[in-house]
Structure formats: C-alpha cells, structure tokens
C-alpha positions as CSV (number, residue, x, y, z in Angstrom):
1,F,108.1,95.3,113.5
2,Y,108.5,95.8,109.8
3,R,111.3,93.4,109.0
4,C,111.3,92.1,105.5
5,G,111.8,88.6,106.7
6,M,108.4,88.7,108.3
7,A,106.8,91.1,105.9
8,E,106.8,91.6,102.1
9,T,109.2,93.9,100.3
10,V,107.2,96.5,98.3
11,Q,108.7,98.6,95.6
12,S,107.2,102.1,94.9
13,T,108.2,105.1,92.9
14,R,109.8,106.4,96.1
15,G,111.9,103.3,96.9
16,S,111.4,100.0,98.6
17,F,109.9,99.3,102.0
18,C,108.6,96.4,104.1
19,A,104.8,96.0,104.6
20,F,102.1,93.5,105.5
21,I,99.7,92.6,102.7
22,D,96.4,90.9,103.1
23,L,93.3,90.1,101.0
24,A,90.6,92.8,101.4
25,E,87.7,91.9,103.6
26,P,84.4,91.6,101.7
27,D,81.9,94.5,102.0
28,V,79.3,93.8,104.7
29,F,76.6,94.9,102.3
30,D,78.0,92.8,99.5
31,H,78.7,95.8,97.3
32,A,81.2,95.5,94.5
33,R,84.6,96.6,95.6
34,I,87.5,97.7,93.5
35,T,90.0,96.9,96.3
36,T,91.5,93.4,96.3
37,H,94.2,93.8,98.9
38,T,95.2,95.9,101.9
39,L,98.7,97.2,102.7
40,R,99.8,97.9,106.3
41,F,103.0,99.9,106.2
42,P,105.1,102.3,108.3
43,A,103.8,105.9,108.5
44,S,107.1,107.2,107.4
45,I,106.4,106.0,103.9
46,E,104.5,108.4,101.7
47,L,101.9,106.8,99.4
48,A,99.0,108.4,97.6
49,A,96.0,107.3,95.5
50,N,97.0,105.8,92.2
51,D,100.6,105.1,93.2
52,P,101.9,102.0,91.5
53,L,103.4,99.3,93.7
54,T,105.3,96.1,92.9
55,I,105.7,93.0,95.1
56,A,108.4,90.9,93.6
57,A,108.0,87.6,95.6
58,G,105.8,85.7,97.9
59,D,102.1,84.8,97.8
60,H,101.1,88.4,96.8
61,A,103.7,88.9,94.1
62,G,102.5,91.2,91.3
63,N,101.7,94.8,90.3
64,Y,99.2,96.9,92.3
65,K,97.7,100.3,92.4
66,V,96.7,102.2,95.5
67,T,93.0,102.8,95.2
68,G,92.4,105.7,97.7
69,S,94.2,107.9,100.2
70,P,96.0,105.8,102.8
71,Q,94.7,106.1,106.4
72,R,96.8,106.4,109.5
73,I,95.8,103.7,111.9
74,N,98.1,104.7,114.8
75,G,101.2,106.8,115.5
76,S,103.5,104.6,113.5
77,E,101.4,102.8,110.8
78,C,99.1,103.4,107.9
79,L,96.7,101.3,105.9
80,A,96.1,101.5,102.1
81,E,93.7,99.7,99.9
82,M,95.1,98.4,96.6
83,V,93.9,96.6,93.5
84,K,96.0,94.0,91.7
85,V,96.6,95.2,88.1
C-alpha cells in the first residue's frame, strides 16, 4: 500500500518512509488554520507534534512541521497535520 512509487518519500529525524500527502481541507466554519497539509502514513512510523519532515521531490517538495499529535485512523495507518515551513 505504501510503495514509494505511488506515495511520496518523507524524511524525518527517525529515517525515511513512504506516505501520502494532501492539501488540508478548509475548516467548515472558515476559521484560520495553521495546517496546510495532511500526511497519511504507516502506523509503524513514530511521529510527534513539532517533528520536522522533508519531502525531497514531487508536487509537495519542501520542509514541513507536524502541527499536532498524529491520530490513528485504522489498525495500520495514522494521519498527521502539517504546516509547510
């Protein structure tokens, strides 16, 4: 499911992994958000708030910071919110 040919390669302080990156959905109440992107990644990867991430290539290339505690969405995946820095 998380093959880097289909997903983006993400570099963290704990190593590299494959993940899916998307633009964050706008808040339904139009509140200001600090999150610009979401990261869907394997649950075996440990990420925490404020972790720096780098995406080296592709549409989402750049440096990011995890903005909150990642949430488990099922038995094998987590979702983190990020901001491009």
